[in-house]
């Protein structure tokens, strides 16, 4: 789950990013509306949610929202605003905001609003994601691998392992390049090289080996990696 956070107040932005990271979101935090538009236009990243502050340097939050909706982009957007006038709320919702939160707010409320947005969005986040023999459980951050006779084996994953496996499971039987994986799983500007991707794949395979499923992630030499979803239990 990847979030674009656009907030120019350093303390608030850092606090939101910290809170969301603890909830296993990958967070790209930008302080400027123009930079944010660049991130949104970058086709190599898929955001689950966006949080726009209303008043920003460069493009305002409302302008970002209008541009997104003009392109028929359905990305769920929560607006943050210090304004609490009815006219402003109406303006925000008319421009296509899915929800708004008036500053100051409690982090628990922000998290609850984001969960509600995810439930309502077309990219609805299910409790479990199932692909072939693998079932990823969002609540417990574990993966189940179905074996013969319906027997299931389970292993817990770290945040990065979970995010990586989720990305594979959302793109089954597709070759994903190191660049694609890096762009999706690491934050923008993170110092992640293809070696880091390879190392993370090794760690994920080691976890999957515990449930005898390591072979499901195949290395396509010189190209990338693929999750084989059609593999049958051995
Ligand atoms: Ca602001």
mmCIF file of C-alpha atoms and ligand atoms in Angstrom:
data_model
loop_
_atom_site.group_PDB
_atom_site.id
_atom_site.type_symbol
_atom_site.label_atom_id
_atom_site.label_comp_id
_atom_site.label_asym_id
_atom_site.label_seq_id
_atom_site.Cartn_x
_atom_site.Cartn_y
_atom_site.Cartn_z
ATOM 1 C CA UNK A 1 0.000 0.000 0.000
ATOM 2 C CA UNK A 2 1.621 3.180 -1.164
ATOM 3 C CA UNK A 3 0.599 6.689 -0.121
ATOM 4 C CA UNK A 4 1.502 10.045 -1.641
ATOM 5 C CA UNK A 5 1.624 12.624 1.159
ATOM 6 C CA UNK A 6 1.777 16.288 0.119
ATOM 7 C CA UNK A 7 2.275 18.472 3.199
ATOM 8 C CA UNK A 8 4.570 21.486 3.452
ATOM 9 C CA UNK A 9 4.658 21.759 7.259
ATOM 10 C CA UNK A 10 7.818 19.820 8.183
ATOM 11 C CA UNK A 11 6.721 18.712 11.674
ATOM 12 C CA UNK A 12 3.271 17.594 10.602
ATOM 13 C CA UNK A 13 4.539 15.889 7.445
ATOM 14 C CA UNK A 14 7.186 13.986 9.409
ATOM 15 C CA UNK A 15 4.650 12.933 12.050
ATOM 16 C CA UNK A 16 2.172 11.660 9.438
ATOM 17 C CA UNK A 17 4.889 9.825 7.554
ATOM 18 C CA UNK A 18 6.120 8.180 10.775
ATOM 19 C CA UNK A 19 2.593 7.120 11.737
ATOM 20 C CA UNK A 20 1.779 5.670 8.323
ATOM 21 C CA UNK A 21 5.120 3.883 8.050
ATOM 22 C CA UNK A 22 4.404 2.115 11.333
ATOM 23 C CA UNK A 23 1.152 0.914 9.730
ATOM 24 C CA UNK A 24 3.177 -0.660 6.870
ATOM 25 C CA UNK A 25 2.324 1.933 4.260
ATOM 26 C CA UNK A 26 5.086 2.952 1.852
ATOM 27 C CA UNK A 27 4.991 6.760 2.036
ATOM 28 C CA UNK A 28 6.305 9.253 -0.517
ATOM 29 C CA UNK A 29 6.291 12.626 1.235
ATOM 30 C CA UNK A 30 6.656 15.774 -0.837
ATOM 31 C CA UNK A 31 6.457 19.377 0.351
ATOM 32 C CA UNK A 32 5.502 21.075 -2.901
ATOM 33 C CA UNK A 33 2.448 20.746 -5.147
ATOM 34 C CA UNK A 34 4.433 20.886 -8.375
ATOM 35 C CA UNK A 35 6.694 18.032 -7.228
ATOM 36 C CA UNK A 36 3.592 16.091 -6.204
ATOM 37 C CA UNK A 37 2.166 16.380 -9.700
ATOM 38 C CA UNK A 38 5.415 14.926 -11.067
ATOM 39 C CA UNK A 39 5.015 11.932 -8.734
ATOM 40 C CA UNK A 40 1.395 11.450 -9.780
ATOM 41 C CA UNK A 41 2.294 11.545 -13.470
ATOM 42 C CA UNK A 42 5.085 9.000 -13.024
ATOM 43 C CA UNK A 43 3.555 5.811 -14.376
ATOM 44 C CA UNK A 44 6.086 3.582 -12.617
ATOM 45 C CA UNK A 45 4.407 3.955 -9.216
ATOM 46 C CA UNK A 46 0.916 2.884 -8.212
ATOM 47 C CA UNK A 47 -0.548 4.774 -5.271
ATOM 48 C CA UNK A 48 -3.289 3.330 -3.093
ATOM 49 C CA UNK A 49 -4.186 6.665 -1.497
ATOM 50 C CA UNK A 50 -3.146 10.315 -1.485
ATOM 51 C CA UNK A 51 -3.218 12.983 1.224
ATOM 52 C CA UNK A 52 -3.130 16.593 -0.010
ATOM 53 C CA UNK A 53 -2.732 19.623 2.182
ATOM 54 C CA UNK A 54 -4.902 22.490 0.913
ATOM 55 C CA UNK A 55 -2.348 25.327 0.920
ATOM 56 C CA UNK A 56 0.948 24.327 -0.664
ATOM 57 C CA UNK A 57 3.814 25.975 -2.496
ATOM 58 C CA UNK A 58 3.610 25.357 -6.243
ATOM 59 C CA UNK A 59 0.219 23.835 -6.998
ATOM 60 C CA UNK A 60 -2.397 23.910 -4.239
ATOM 61 C CA UNK A 61 -4.004 20.724 -2.999
ATOM 62 C CA UNK A 62 -7.252 21.654 -4.702
ATOM 63 C CA UNK A 63 -5.451 22.246 -8.006
ATOM 64 C CA UNK A 64 -3.760 18.835 -7.716
ATOM 65 C CA UNK A 65 -7.145 17.270 -7.115
ATOM 66 C CA UNK A 66 -8.714 19.040 -10.119
ATOM 67 C CA UNK A 67 -5.893 17.916 -12.386
ATOM 68 C CA UNK A 68 -6.194 14.310 -11.200
ATOM 69 C CA UNK A 69 -9.940 14.184 -11.729
ATOM 70 C CA UNK A 70 -9.604 15.924 -15.129
ATOM 71 C CA UNK A 71 -7.552 12.882 -16.133
ATOM 72 C CA UNK A 72 -10.235 10.565 -14.739
ATOM 73 C CA UNK A 73 -7.789 9.307 -12.144
ATOM 74 C CA UNK A 74 -9.911 7.716 -9.349
ATOM 75 C CA UNK A 75 -7.115 7.708 -6.728
ATOM 76 C CA UNK A 76 -8.784 8.172 -3.304
ATOM 77 C CA UNK A 77 -7.758 11.586 -1.916
ATOM 78 C CA UNK A 78 -8.047 12.892 1.619
ATOM 79 C CA UNK A 79 -7.690 16.691 1.887
ATOM 80 C CA UNK A 80 -6.078 18.276 4.934
ATOM 81 C CA UNK A 81 -7.124 21.798 5.661
ATOM 82 C CA UNK A 82 -6.865 24.458 8.297
ATOM 83 C CA UNK A 83 -10.019 25.912 6.789
ATOM 84 C CA UNK A 84 -13.251 24.811 8.335
ATOM 85 C CA UNK A 85 -15.718 27.010 6.496
ATOM 86 C CA UNK A 86 -18.566 25.198 4.818
ATOM 87 C CA UNK A 87 -17.749 26.800 1.450
ATOM 88 C CA UNK A 88 -14.245 25.355 1.496
ATOM 89 C CA UNK A 89 -15.446 21.867 2.332
ATOM 90 C CA UNK A 90 -17.968 22.066 -0.499
ATOM 91 C CA UNK A 91 -15.264 23.317 -2.884
ATOM 92 C CA UNK A 92 -13.029 20.393 -1.913
ATOM 93 C CA UNK A 93 -15.709 17.771 -2.262
ATOM 94 C CA UNK A 94 -16.925 19.281 -5.559
ATOM 95 C CA UNK A 95 -13.383 19.107 -6.901
ATOM 96 C CA UNK A 96 -13.388 15.365 -6.218
ATOM 97 C CA UNK A 97 -11.987 14.929 -2.713
ATOM 98 C CA UNK A 98 -13.136 11.682 -1.106
ATOM 99 C CA UNK A 99 -12.802 13.032 2.415
ATOM 100 C CA UNK A 100 -11.243 15.896 4.322
ATOM 101 C CA UNK A 101 -9.794 16.424 7.751
ATOM 102 C CA UNK A 102 -9.562 19.781 9.518
ATOM 103 C CA UNK A 103 -6.303 20.592 11.310
ATOM 104 C CA UNK A 104 -5.439 19.941 14.032
ATOM 105 C CA UNK A 105 -6.430 16.292 14.111
ATOM 106 C CA UNK A 106 -5.389 13.168 15.959
ATOM 107 C CA UNK A 107 -3.346 10.538 14.109
ATOM 108 C CA UNK A 108 -5.852 7.874 15.162
ATOM 109 C CA UNK A 109 -8.545 9.792 13.302
ATOM 110 C CA UNK A 110 -6.383 10.130 10.191
ATOM 111 C CA UNK A 111 -5.754 6.364 10.200
ATOM 112 C CA UNK A 112 -9.442 5.612 10.624
ATOM 113 C CA UNK A 113 -10.342 7.924 7.722
ATOM 114 C CA UNK A 114 -7.707 6.289 5.506
ATOM 115 C CA UNK A 115 -8.998 2.814 6.333
ATOM 116 C CA UNK A 116 -12.523 3.949 5.445
ATOM 117 C CA UNK A 117 -11.300 5.393 2.137
ATOM 118 C CA UNK A 118 -9.603 2.128 1.273
ATOM 119 C CA UNK A 119 -12.753 0.186 1.994
ATOM 120 C CA UNK A 120 -14.770 2.453 -0.304
ATOM 121 C CA UNK A 121 -12.221 2.664 -3.113
ATOM 122 C CA UNK A 122 -12.271 0.559 -6.282
ATOM 123 C CA UNK A 123 -8.849 -0.697 -5.302
ATOM 124 C CA UNK A 124 -10.520 -2.039 -2.149
ATOM 125 C CA UNK A 125 -8.028 -3.635 0.126
ATOM 126 C CA UNK A 126 -9.352 -7.098 1.017
ATOM 127 C CA UNK A 127 -8.577 -8.901 4.244
ATOM 128 C CA UNK A 128 -6.734 -11.490 2.226
ATOM 129 C CA UNK A 129 -5.184 -11.661 -1.196
ATOM 130 C CA UNK A 130 -5.148 -15.074 -2.800
ATOM 131 C CA UNK A 131 -3.126 -16.047 -5.847
ATOM 132 C CA UNK A 132 -2.536 -19.671 -6.778
ATOM 133 C CA UNK A 133 -1.301 -21.479 -3.700
ATOM 134 C CA UNK A 134 -0.467 -18.353 -1.759
ATOM 135 C CA UNK A 135 -2.763 -16.434 0.569
ATOM 136 C CA UNK A 136 -1.573 -13.153 2.048
ATOM 137 C CA UNK A 137 -3.319 -12.088 5.236
ATOM 138 C CA UNK A 138 -3.334 -8.323 5.811
ATOM 139 C CA UNK A 139 -4.376 -8.403 9.450
ATOM 140 C CA UNK A 140 -1.689 -10.798 10.633
ATOM 141 C CA UNK A 141 0.990 -9.927 8.023
ATOM 142 C CA UNK A 142 1.454 -13.587 7.269
ATOM 143 C CA UNK A 143 1.443 -15.722 4.164
ATOM 144 C CA UNK A 144 -0.134 -19.152 3.841
ATOM 145 C CA UNK A 145 1.062 -21.640 1.263
ATOM 146 C CA UNK A 146 -1.399 -24.380 0.351
ATOM 147 C CA UNK A 147 0.138 -27.805 0.086
ATOM 148 C CA UNK A 148 -1.165 -31.218 -0.839
ATOM 149 C CA UNK A 149 -4.378 -32.402 0.774
ATOM 150 C CA UNK A 150 -5.417 -28.842 1.538
ATOM 151 C CA UNK A 151 -2.809 -28.558 4.272
ATOM 152 C CA UNK A 152 -1.601 -24.989 4.796
ATOM 153 C CA UNK A 153 1.681 -23.732 6.102
ATOM 154 C CA UNK A 154 2.123 -20.253 7.444
ATOM 155 C CA UNK A 155 5.007 -17.836 7.952
ATOM 156 C CA UNK A 156 5.204 -14.248 9.264
ATOM 157 C CA UNK A 157 6.803 -11.590 7.086
ATOM 158 C CA UNK A 158 8.673 -8.356 7.728
ATOM 159 C CA UNK A 159 7.222 -5.150 6.298
ATOM 160 C CA UNK A 160 9.427 -5.172 3.197
ATOM 161 C CA UNK A 161 8.897 -8.891 2.585
ATOM 162 C CA UNK A 162 5.156 -8.347 2.871
ATOM 163 C CA UNK A 163 5.165 -5.385 0.475
ATOM 164 C CA UNK A 164 7.296 -7.288 -2.011
ATOM 165 C CA UNK A 165 5.122 -10.396 -1.969
ATOM 166 C CA UNK A 166 1.967 -8.264 -2.220
ATOM 167 C CA UNK A 167 3.383 -6.590 -5.344
ATOM 168 C CA UNK A 168 4.169 -9.982 -6.909
ATOM 169 C CA UNK A 169 0.724 -11.284 -6.021
ATOM 170 C CA UNK A 170 -0.951 -8.274 -7.623
ATOM 171 C CA UNK A 171 0.981 -9.019 -10.829
ATOM 172 C CA UNK A 172 0.990 -12.825 -11.041
ATOM 173 C CA UNK A 173 2.750 -14.543 -13.942
ATOM 174 C CA UNK A 174 4.228 -11.215 -15.056
ATOM 175 C CA UNK A 175 7.911 -10.487 -15.295
ATOM 176 C CA UNK A 176 8.713 -7.585 -12.963
ATOM 177 C CA UNK A 177 12.029 -5.835 -13.497
ATOM 178 C CA UNK A 178 14.293 -4.741 -10.642
ATOM 179 C CA UNK A 179 13.471 -1.131 -11.565
ATOM 180 C CA UNK A 180 9.731 -1.744 -11.322
ATOM 181 C CA UNK A 181 10.145 -3.468 -7.978
ATOM 182 C CA UNK A 182 12.402 -0.738 -6.640
ATOM 183 C CA UNK A 183 10.000 1.995 -7.777
ATOM 184 C CA UNK A 184 7.060 0.298 -6.143
ATOM 185 C CA UNK A 185 8.503 -0.994 -2.880
ATOM 186 C CA UNK A 186 10.997 1.696 -1.939
ATOM 187 C CA UNK A 187 10.233 5.326 -1.392
ATOM 188 C CA UNK A 188 11.259 7.835 -4.030
ATOM 189 C CA UNK A 189 14.811 9.073 -3.359
ATOM 190 C CA UNK A 190 15.534 5.987 -1.268
ATOM 191 C CA UNK A 191 19.027 4.727 -1.924
ATOM 192 C CA UNK A 192 17.897 1.351 -3.236
ATOM 193 C CA UNK A 193 20.007 -0.272 -5.944
ATOM 194 C CA UNK A 194 19.214 -3.429 -7.902
ATOM 195 C CA UNK A 195 21.455 -5.229 -5.378
ATOM 196 C CA UNK A 196 19.044 -4.180 -2.653
ATOM 197 C CA UNK A 197 16.164 -5.613 -4.681
ATOM 198 C CA UNK A 198 18.071 -8.881 -5.207
ATOM 199 C CA UNK A 199 18.867 -9.072 -1.485
ATOM 200 C CA UNK A 200 15.226 -8.482 -0.565
ATOM 201 C CA UNK A 201 14.123 -11.196 -3.003
ATOM 202 C CA UNK A 202 16.583 -13.588 -1.322
ATOM 203 C CA UNK A 203 15.100 -12.779 2.078
ATOM 204 C CA UNK A 204 11.570 -13.332 0.794
ATOM 205 C CA UNK A 205 12.544 -16.640 -0.796
ATOM 206 C CA UNK A 206 14.133 -17.722 2.493
ATOM 207 C CA UNK A 207 10.802 -17.074 4.225
ATOM 208 C CA UNK A 208 8.862 -18.875 1.510
ATOM 209 C CA UNK A 209 11.292 -21.781 1.779
ATOM 210 C CA UNK A 210 9.966 -22.323 5.304
ATOM 211 C CA UNK A 211 6.616 -23.193 3.702
ATOM 212 C CA UNK A 212 8.253 -24.969 0.718
ATOM 213 C CA UNK A 213 7.127 -22.268 -1.714
ATOM 214 C CA UNK A 214 10.420 -20.502 -2.515
ATOM 215 C CA UNK A 215 10.393 -21.844 -6.079
ATOM 216 C CA UNK A 216 7.223 -19.863 -6.859
ATOM 217 C CA UNK A 217 9.360 -16.754 -7.357
ATOM 218 C CA UNK A 218 11.454 -17.352 -10.404
ATOM 219 C CA UNK A 219 14.482 -15.348 -11.542
ATOM 220 C CA UNK A 220 14.289 -14.486 -15.230
ATOM 221 C CA UNK A 221 17.948 -13.942 -15.937
ATOM 222 C CA UNK A 222 18.804 -10.542 -17.337
ATOM 223 C CA UNK A 223 15.181 -9.402 -17.069
ATOM 224 C CA UNK A 224 13.651 -9.643 -13.621
ATOM 225 C CA UNK A 225 11.466 -11.879 -11.503
ATOM 226 C CA UNK A 226 8.126 -13.632 -11.863
ATOM 227 C CA UNK A 227 5.634 -15.148 -9.454
ATOM 228 C CA UNK A 228 4.335 -18.400 -10.935
ATOM 229 C CA UNK A 229 0.722 -18.517 -9.833
ATOM 230 C CA UNK A 230 -0.261 -21.641 -11.731
ATOM 231 C CA UNK A 231 2.180 -23.948 -9.969
ATOM 232 C CA UNK A 232 0.476 -26.934 -8.321
ATOM 233 C CA UNK A 233 1.392 -28.399 -4.920
ATOM 234 C CA UNK A 234 4.248 -30.882 -5.008
HETATM 235 CA CA1 LIG B 1 0.190 24.037 4.010
#
